[in-house]
Coordinates of C-alpha atoms and ligand atoms in Angstrom, one line a residue:
X1 CA 54.4 -20.2 -83.9
X2 CA 53.4 -16.3 -84.0
X3 CA 51.0 -15.7 -86.9
X4 CA 50.1 -19.3 -87.4
X5 CA 46.2 -19.7 -89.3
X6 CA 44.1 -21.6 -87.6
X7 CA 41.0 -21.5 -90.1
X8 CA 40.4 -20.7 -93.3
X9 CA 36.6 -19.6 -94.5
X10 CA 35.1 -21.9 -97.3
X11 CA 34.7 -20.1 -100.4
X12 CA 36.9 -17.2 -99.4
X13 CA 39.6 -15.3 -101.1
X14 CA 42.4 -16.6 -98.9
X15 CA 41.0 -20.2 -99.6
X16 CA 41.3 -19.6 -103.3
X17 CA 45.0 -18.5 -103.2
X18 CA 46.1 -21.8 -101.5
X19 CA 46.5 -20.6 -98.3
X20 CA 46.1 -23.4 -95.3
X21 CA 45.6 -24.3 -92.0
X22 CA 49.0 -23.8 -90.0
X23 CA 50.6 -21.3 -92.6
X24 CA 52.0 -18.4 -91.1
X25 CA 51.6 -14.2 -92.7
X26 CA 55.0 -13.0 -92.4
X27 CA 54.4 -9.6 -94.1
X28 CA 51.9 -7.4 -96.0
X29 CA 53.3 -4.4 -98.3
X30 CA 56.9 -5.5 -97.1
X31 CA 55.8 -4.2 -93.5
X32 CA 56.4 -7.3 -90.7
X33 CA 52.4 -8.0 -89.4
X34 CA 53.3 -7.9 -85.3
X35 CA 49.6 -8.4 -84.6
X36 CA 46.3 -8.1 -85.4
X37 CA 46.4 -4.2 -85.3
X38 CA 49.0 -4.4 -88.2
X39 CA 47.4 -7.3 -90.0
X40 CA 43.7 -5.3 -89.9
X41 CA 45.3 -1.8 -90.9
X42 CA 47.9 -3.6 -93.4
X43 CA 44.6 -5.5 -95.0
X44 CA 42.3 -2.8 -95.5
X45 CA 43.4 -2.0 -98.9
X46 CA 42.3 -2.8 -101.9
X47 CA 45.7 -4.2 -103.5
X48 CA 48.1 -6.1 -101.0
X49 CA 50.9 -8.2 -101.1
X50 CA 51.2 -11.0 -98.8
X51 CA 54.5 -12.8 -97.7
X52 CA 53.5 -16.3 -96.7
X53 CA 55.0 -19.3 -95.0
X54 CA 53.7 -22.2 -96.2
X55 CA 54.9 -24.4 -93.4
X56 CA 53.8 -27.8 -94.7
X57 CA 56.0 -27.8 -97.7
X58 CA 58.9 -24.8 -96.5
X59 CA 58.2 -22.3 -98.8
X60 CA 57.9 -18.8 -98.8
X61 CA 55.1 -17.6 -101.3
X62 CA 54.4 -13.8 -102.4
X63 CA 50.7 -13.3 -102.9
X64 CA 49.0 -10.7 -105.2
X65 CA 45.4 -10.0 -103.9
X66 CA 43.0 -7.5 -105.6
X67 CA 39.7 -7.1 -103.4
X68 CA 37.6 -4.5 -102.0
X69 CA 39.3 -2.8 -99.2
X70 CA 36.8 -3.6 -96.5
X71 CA 36.4 -7.2 -97.9
X72 CA 36.9 -10.1 -95.6
X73 CA 40.2 -12.1 -96.6
X74 CA 38.7 -15.3 -95.2
X75 CA 41.3 -16.0 -92.2
X76 CA 41.4 -16.9 -88.4
X77 CA 44.6 -16.9 -86.5
X78 CA 45.5 -19.0 -83.4
X79 CA 46.3 -17.1 -81.6
X80 CA 44.0 -14.2 -81.4
X81 CA 45.9 -10.6 -81.5
X82 CA 49.0 -12.5 -82.8
X83 CA 50.9 -11.5 -79.7
X84 CA 51.0 -12.1 -76.0
X85 CA 48.2 -10.2 -74.3
X86 CA 49.5 -7.3 -72.3
X87 CA 49.4 -7.4 -68.4
X88 CA 48.7 -4.5 -66.3
X89 CA 51.0 -2.5 -64.3
X90 CA 48.7 -1.8 -61.8
X91 CA 48.0 -2.9 -58.3
X92 CA 44.4 -1.1 -57.9
X93 CA 42.8 -1.2 -54.7
X94 CA 39.5 -2.2 -55.8
X95 CA 41.0 -5.3 -58.1
X96 CA 38.6 -8.1 -58.2
X97 CA 41.0 -10.8 -59.3
X98 CA 43.0 -9.9 -56.2
X99 CA 40.2 -10.7 -54.5
X100 CA 40.0 -14.3 -56.3
X101 CA 40.1 -17.3 -54.3
X102 CA 42.4 -19.8 -54.4
X103 CA 42.4 -22.8 -56.9
X104 CA 40.3 -21.0 -59.6
X105 CA 41.4 -21.7 -63.7
X106 CA 44.5 -19.8 -64.3
X107 CA 43.3 -17.9 -67.4
X108 CA 41.5 -15.9 -64.6
X109 CA 44.2 -14.8 -62.6
X110 CA 45.7 -13.0 -65.8
X111 CA 45.6 -9.2 -65.1
X112 CA 44.8 -7.9 -69.0
X113 CA 45.3 -4.2 -70.0
X114 CA 45.6 -4.1 -73.6
X115 CA 44.1 -2.0 -75.8
X116 CA 44.2 -5.0 -78.7
X117 CA 41.6 -7.0 -76.4
X118 CA 39.7 -3.6 -75.5
X119 CA 39.3 -3.0 -79.4
X120 CA 38.4 -6.7 -80.3
X121 CA 36.7 -7.7 -77.0
X122 CA 35.7 -4.8 -75.0
X123 CA 37.8 -5.4 -72.8
X124 CA 38.6 -2.1 -70.1
X125 CA 41.8 -0.7 -69.9
X126 CA 43.6 2.0 -67.9
X127 CA 46.3 3.2 -70.5
X128 CA 48.7 2.9 -68.1
X129 CA 51.0 0.5 -69.7
X130 CA 51.0 2.7 -73.0
X131 CA 53.8 4.4 -74.4
X132 CA 53.5 7.3 -76.4
X133 CA 53.9 5.2 -79.8
X134 CA 51.3 3.0 -78.4
X135 CA 48.9 5.8 -78.3
X136 CA 50.0 6.6 -82.2
X137 CA 49.8 3.6 -83.4
X138 CA 46.0 3.5 -81.8
X139 CA 45.1 6.8 -83.9
X140 CA 47.0 5.8 -86.9
X141 CA 45.0 2.4 -87.3
X142 CA 41.6 4.3 -85.8
X143 CA 41.1 1.9 -82.9
X144 CA 38.2 3.0 -82.2
X145 CA 36.0 2.5 -79.8
X146 CA 38.7 1.9 -76.7
X147 CA 37.0 1.0 -73.2
X148 CA 38.8 2.9 -71.0
X149 CA 39.3 2.5 -66.9
X150 CA 39.2 6.1 -65.9
X151 CA 38.2 5.7 -62.1
X152 CA 38.9 8.9 -61.2
X153 CA 41.0 12.0 -63.5
X154 CA 42.4 13.4 -60.1
X155 CA 46.1 12.5 -60.8
X156 CA 46.8 12.4 -57.3
X157 CA 43.8 9.9 -56.7
X158 CA 44.3 8.0 -59.6
X159 CA 48.1 6.9 -58.5
X160 CA 46.6 5.9 -55.3
X161 CA 43.9 4.0 -56.5
X162 CA 45.8 2.0 -59.0
X163 CA 48.7 2.3 -57.1
X164 CA 50.6 3.0 -59.9
X165 CA 53.2 6.1 -59.9
X166 CA 52.5 6.8 -63.5
X167 CA 48.5 6.9 -63.4
X168 CA 47.9 10.4 -63.0
X169 CA 48.0 11.5 -66.5
X170 CA 44.7 10.5 -67.8
X171 CA 43.6 13.8 -68.5
X172 CA 46.6 13.9 -71.3
X173 CA 46.0 10.2 -72.8
X174 CA 42.3 10.8 -72.9
X175 CA 43.1 14.6 -74.7
X176 CA 45.4 12.8 -76.8
X177 CA 43.5 10.2 -78.4
X178 CA 40.1 12.7 -78.3
X179 CA 42.5 14.9 -80.8
X180 CA 43.3 11.8 -82.8
X181 CA 39.1 11.3 -83.0
X182 CA 39.1 7.8 -81.1
X183 CA 35.7 7.3 -79.6
X184 CA 35.7 6.2 -75.4
X185 CA 33.6 4.5 -73.7
X186 CA 34.5 5.1 -69.9
X187 CA 33.9 3.1 -67.0
X188 CA 34.3 4.2 -62.9
X189 CA 34.5 1.4 -60.2
X190 CA 32.8 3.5 -57.2
X191 CA 34.7 2.9 -54.3
X192 CA 32.7 4.6 -50.9
X193 CA 34.3 7.7 -49.4
X194 CA 37.4 6.9 -52.0
X195 CA 36.6 8.7 -55.8
X196 CA 32.7 9.1 -55.3
X197 CA 30.7 11.9 -53.8
X198 CA 32.5 15.5 -55.3
X199 CA 35.5 13.0 -56.8
X200 CA 33.2 11.5 -59.1
X201 CA 31.9 14.8 -59.5
X202 CA 34.9 16.0 -61.0
X203 CA 35.6 13.3 -62.8
X204 CA 32.4 13.3 -64.5
X205 CA 32.8 17.4 -65.9
X206 CA 36.7 16.4 -66.6
X207 CA 35.3 13.4 -69.0
X208 CA 32.5 15.7 -70.7
X209 CA 35.2 17.8 -72.2
X210 CA 36.1 15.3 -73.9
X211 CA 32.4 15.0 -75.7
X212 CA 31.7 13.8 -78.0
X213 CA 34.5 11.2 -78.5
X214 CA 33.4 10.3 -74.8
X215 CA 28.9 10.0 -75.3
X216 CA 29.0 7.5 -72.1
X217 CA 30.7 7.5 -68.7
X218 CA 29.3 4.0 -66.5
X219 CA 29.9 3.9 -62.9
X220 CA 29.5 0.7 -61.2
X221 CA 29.9 -0.4 -57.6
X222 CA 33.1 -2.0 -56.1
X223 CA 32.8 -5.4 -55.8
X224 CA 34.0 -7.1 -52.1
X225 CA 34.5 -10.8 -52.1
X226 CA 35.0 -12.7 -48.8
X227 CA 39.2 -13.0 -49.7
X228 CA 40.0 -9.9 -49.1
X229 CA 42.8 -10.1 -46.3
X230 CA 45.8 -7.8 -46.3
X231 CA 44.1 -5.2 -49.0
X232 CA 43.2 -2.0 -48.2
X233 CA 40.3 -1.7 -46.2
X234 CA 37.0 -1.0 -48.5
X235 CA 33.5 -0.6 -47.3
X236 CA 30.4 -1.7 -49.6
X237 CA 27.3 0.7 -50.7
X238 CA 24.5 0.7 -48.4
X239 CA 21.3 2.2 -48.9
X240 CA 22.1 6.0 -47.7
X241 CA 25.3 5.9 -50.0
X242 CA 24.1 4.3 -53.0
X243 CA 20.9 6.8 -52.5
X244 CA 23.6 9.8 -52.1
X245 CA 25.6 8.5 -55.3
X246 CA 22.3 8.4 -57.4
X247 CA 21.2 12.0 -56.2
X248 CA 24.9 13.4 -56.8
X249 CA 24.3 11.7 -60.6
X250 CA 20.5 12.8 -61.0
X251 CA 21.1 16.8 -60.9
X252 CA 24.2 16.2 -63.5
X253 CA 22.5 14.0 -65.3
X254 CA 19.4 16.7 -65.6
X255 CA 22.2 19.4 -66.8
X256 CA 23.7 16.9 -69.6
X257 CA 20.0 16.0 -70.5
X258 CA 19.2 19.5 -71.1
X259 CA 22.6 20.2 -73.0
X260 CA 23.0 16.9 -75.1
X261 CA 19.8 14.9 -75.0
X262 CA 21.3 12.4 -72.9
X263 CA 22.2 11.8 -69.2
X264 CA 26.4 11.3 -70.2
X265 CA 27.2 9.2 -66.6
X266 CA 24.8 6.5 -66.2
X267 CA 25.0 4.4 -62.7
X268 CA 24.5 0.9 -62.6
X269 CA 21.7 -1.2 -61.3
X270 CA 23.3 -2.8 -58.7
X271 CA 23.2 1.3 -57.2
X272 CA 19.2 1.1 -57.6
X273 CA 18.7 -1.7 -55.9
X274 CA 20.3 -1.3 -53.0
X275 CA 19.3 2.1 -52.5
X276 CA 15.8 0.5 -53.3
X277 CA 15.3 2.7 -56.1
X278 CA 13.2 2.2 -59.5
X279 CA 15.5 2.7 -62.4
X280 CA 14.8 5.1 -65.1
X281 CA 12.5 4.4 -68.1
X282 CA 14.0 2.9 -71.2
X283 CA 14.5 6.6 -72.6
X284 CA 17.1 7.3 -70.1
X285 CA 19.1 4.2 -71.5
X286 CA 18.8 5.0 -75.2
X287 CA 20.7 2.2 -77.1
X288 CA 21.5 0.5 -73.8
X289 CA 24.5 0.8 -74.8
X290 CA 26.5 -0.6 -71.4
X291 CA 24.5 -3.5 -70.4
X292 CA 27.5 -5.3 -70.5
X293 CA 28.3 -3.0 -67.0
X294 CA 25.7 -3.8 -65.7
X295 CA 23.4 -0.7 -66.8
X296 CA 19.7 -0.9 -67.7
X297 CA 19.5 -4.2 -67.0
X298 CA 16.5 -4.3 -65.2
X299 CA 14.9 -1.5 -67.6
X300 CA 15.0 -4.1 -70.5
X301 CA 14.3 -7.2 -69.2
X302 CA 10.8 -5.6 -67.3
X303 CA 10.0 -3.9 -70.7
X304 CA 10.8 -7.2 -72.7
X305 CA 8.9 -9.1 -70.7
X306 CA 6.0 -6.9 -70.4
X307 CA 6.4 -6.8 -74.1
X308 CA 6.4 -10.9 -75.1
X309 CA 3.4 -11.5 -72.4
X310 CA 1.2 -11.2 -75.1
X311 CA 3.0 -13.8 -77.1
X312 CA 2.6 -16.8 -73.7
X313 CA 0.6 -19.6 -74.8
X314 CA -2.5 -19.5 -73.1
X315 CA -3.2 -23.5 -73.7
X316 CA -0.3 -24.9 -71.9
X317 CA 0.7 -25.7 -68.6
X318 CA 4.1 -26.1 -66.8
X319 CA 6.3 -25.6 -63.3
X320 CA 9.7 -24.1 -63.6
X321 CA 12.4 -23.1 -61.4
X322 CA 13.8 -19.9 -62.2
X323 CA 17.4 -19.0 -60.3
X324 CA 18.8 -15.6 -59.8
X325 CA 21.2 -13.7 -57.6
X326 CA 19.9 -11.4 -54.5
X327 CA 20.3 -8.3 -56.7
X328 CA 17.9 -9.3 -59.4
X329 CA 15.5 -11.5 -57.3
X330 CA 12.7 -9.1 -56.5
X331 CA 12.9 -8.0 -60.6
X332 CA 12.6 -11.9 -61.6
X333 CA 10.1 -12.5 -58.8
X334 CA 7.9 -9.6 -60.3
X335 CA 8.2 -10.6 -64.0
X336 CA 7.2 -14.5 -62.9
X337 CA 4.1 -13.3 -61.2
X338 CA 3.2 -11.5 -64.5
X339 CA 3.4 -14.8 -66.5
X340 CA 1.8 -16.8 -63.8
X341 CA -1.3 -14.4 -63.3
X342 CA -1.3 -14.5 -67.4
X343 CA -1.5 -18.3 -67.3
X344 CA -1.9 -19.7 -63.7
X345 CA -0.8 -22.8 -65.4
X346 CA 2.5 -21.9 -65.4
X347 CA 3.9 -21.7 -62.5
X348 CA 7.5 -20.6 -62.0
X349 CA 9.4 -20.9 -58.6
X350 CA 11.9 -18.3 -58.4
X351 CA 15.1 -19.1 -56.3
X352 CA 17.4 -16.8 -54.8
X353 CA 21.0 -18.0 -55.2
X354 CA 23.3 -17.0 -52.5
X355 CA 26.9 -16.0 -53.7
X356 CA 29.0 -18.3 -50.9
X357 CA 31.8 -19.1 -53.7
X358 CA 33.2 -15.7 -53.7
X359 CA 30.9 -14.1 -50.3
X360 CA 27.3 -12.8 -49.9
X361 CA 28.2 -9.0 -50.9
X362 CA 28.7 -10.5 -54.5
X363 CA 24.7 -10.2 -55.6
X364 CA 24.8 -10.1 -59.3
X365 CA 23.5 -13.1 -61.0
X366 CA 26.9 -13.2 -63.7
X367 CA 29.0 -13.9 -60.6
X368 CA 27.1 -16.8 -59.4
X369 CA 29.1 -20.5 -59.7
X370 CA 27.6 -24.1 -60.2
X371 CA 28.9 -24.9 -57.0
X372 CA 26.5 -22.4 -55.2
X373 CA 23.5 -23.7 -57.4
X374 CA 24.0 -27.4 -56.4
X375 CA 24.7 -27.0 -52.8
X376 CA 21.7 -24.4 -52.3
X377 CA 19.3 -26.8 -54.4
X378 CA 20.4 -30.2 -53.9
X379 CA 17.4 -32.3 -52.6
X380 CA 15.4 -28.9 -52.6
X381 CA 12.7 -31.1 -55.0
X382 CA 13.0 -28.5 -57.8
X383 CA 11.3 -28.6 -61.1
X384 CA 11.8 -30.5 -64.2
X385 CA 12.9 -27.5 -66.2
X386 CA 15.6 -24.8 -64.3
X387 CA 15.8 -21.5 -66.2
X388 CA 19.1 -19.8 -65.9
X389 CA 20.4 -16.1 -67.2
X390 CA 23.4 -16.9 -69.8
X391 CA 25.5 -14.1 -68.1
X392 CA 25.9 -17.0 -65.5
X393 CA 28.3 -18.9 -68.1
X394 CA 31.6 -17.9 -70.0
X395 CA 30.6 -16.5 -72.8
X396 CA 29.6 -18.9 -75.8
X397 CA 29.8 -22.3 -73.8
X398 CA 28.3 -24.0 -71.1
X399 CA 30.6 -23.6 -68.5
X400 CA 30.2 -22.0 -65.3
X401 CA 32.7 -19.7 -63.9
X402 CA 34.0 -22.4 -61.0
X403 CA 34.3 -24.8 -64.3
X404 CA 31.8 -27.0 -63.4
X405 CA 29.4 -27.5 -66.4
X406 CA 25.5 -27.3 -67.5
X407 CA 25.5 -30.9 -67.7
X408 CA 27.1 -31.5 -64.4
X409 CA 24.4 -29.4 -62.8
X410 CA 21.5 -31.3 -64.5
X411 CA 23.4 -34.3 -63.6
X412 CA 23.4 -33.3 -59.9
X413 CA 20.0 -31.6 -59.6
X414 CA 18.4 -34.3 -61.9
X415 CA 16.3 -31.4 -64.0
X416 CA 16.7 -29.9 -67.3
X417 CA 18.9 -26.3 -67.8
X418 CA 17.3 -24.3 -69.9
X419 CA 19.6 -20.8 -70.4
X420 CA 17.9 -17.8 -71.1
X421 CA 19.2 -14.2 -72.0
X422 CA 19.5 -12.3 -69.3
X423 CA 17.4 -9.5 -70.8
X424 CA 14.8 -11.2 -70.6
X425 CA 13.9 -11.3 -74.2
X426 CA 13.6 -14.9 -74.7
X427 CA 12.0 -16.2 -71.3
X428 CA 8.1 -16.4 -72.5
X429 CA 9.4 -18.2 -75.5
X430 CA 11.1 -21.1 -73.6
X431 CA 8.1 -21.1 -71.3
X432 CA 6.0 -21.6 -74.5
X433 CA 8.8 -24.3 -75.6
X434 CA 9.1 -26.2 -72.5
X435 CA 5.7 -26.2 -70.9
X436 CA 3.1 -29.1 -72.1
X437 CA -0.3 -29.0 -73.6
X438 CA -3.2 -28.5 -71.2
X439 CA -5.7 -30.9 -72.6
Ligands
SF4_501 S1 44.2 -2.6 -63.8 FE1 44.0 -3.3 -61.5 S2 41.4 -3.8 -61.6 FE2 42.3 -4.4 -63.8 S3 43.8 -6.0 -63.4 FE3 44.8 -4.5 -63.4 S4 45.1 -4.2 -61.0 FE4 43.3 -5.4 -61.4

């Protein structure tokens, strides 16, 4: 049922008014609530009249609410956006979903492109399925920031890359949002020989015209799995091509740093790893706002380990197996060596897991599955404690991408799995906690 309430917070205004789980919000101040954006906007007033359906007693209540405009009313809806998520109208040449193996969880195949999910969960949207009215609503409701998958500002190229003849008007869309004072985080999936080089330069310079509404642009390399039969023929970056993109970006970054004090465009860590170049220092990443795009993870991990080394307990001993993907292997190995050199009785065996599930060209730890971990470690005599980064798990759960749980891994490998923050923040703390007193 649309707008059904799933949770009522204890002690909240909603509870005081007698709202219960299962009730439905029909309208607020006489306006029908069609989705979460309507709800949030209409509730951001200090006096609201709510029309509520009391489902279990079959009555309609009218509730007058006086509150601070930003005070939490205290309800959660069964459906997070109170509506069906919008799917994308594109058929991108680099789409990762098109390259998934068969038989995964159904929601993983859903191609969402919904500005409401962008606002609520940080999903990226292409803006290709929005009407002018939708954009007006984003501006009216101040849905900011929005995460936009730009890929290129060249209209013809964007039409080709997104395989959508309506995708070419990105500049007009961004302009309208910027005029409406909506902040945008932009992303570019870089495809070798397609939208990099001079095309990248053009895109970045076009996007800079919308500064400060666009403050950061993230560029990530295309991910290619082994399931690409029948799809656009796509290369992946190698040492030479990744270095060339980093050099090109570096010239632009120097200019932007002079103008606005920040590099504006940043390339993800994978580029540096493939190019065999070291990542910039922390000032380059400023507030590390693009960690979700894999930008600055190596830097923050290295600095966090360095910072936390002084808290390593020198009176303990223990053995750990630390697993990671091939991309971060060298960095994690260096961190493990630092820890062991500070306390020789802590040994950390860093194991690189190859991504056989999607294909070995996928190198990031966040796309490793439990299937690969189990297959590659079974019978290898791993330590009593196995540490893995939390980004291998579905957010807020103990479930891997292939639906296998931590408990299954523990059972199969006869180990205790410890989940570490992917920024390395709590690695030393975990080692202190799970090592033993050295008498
Ligand atoms: S917008 Fe493109 S990349 Fe994203 S889901 Fe749709 S087709 Fe795939």
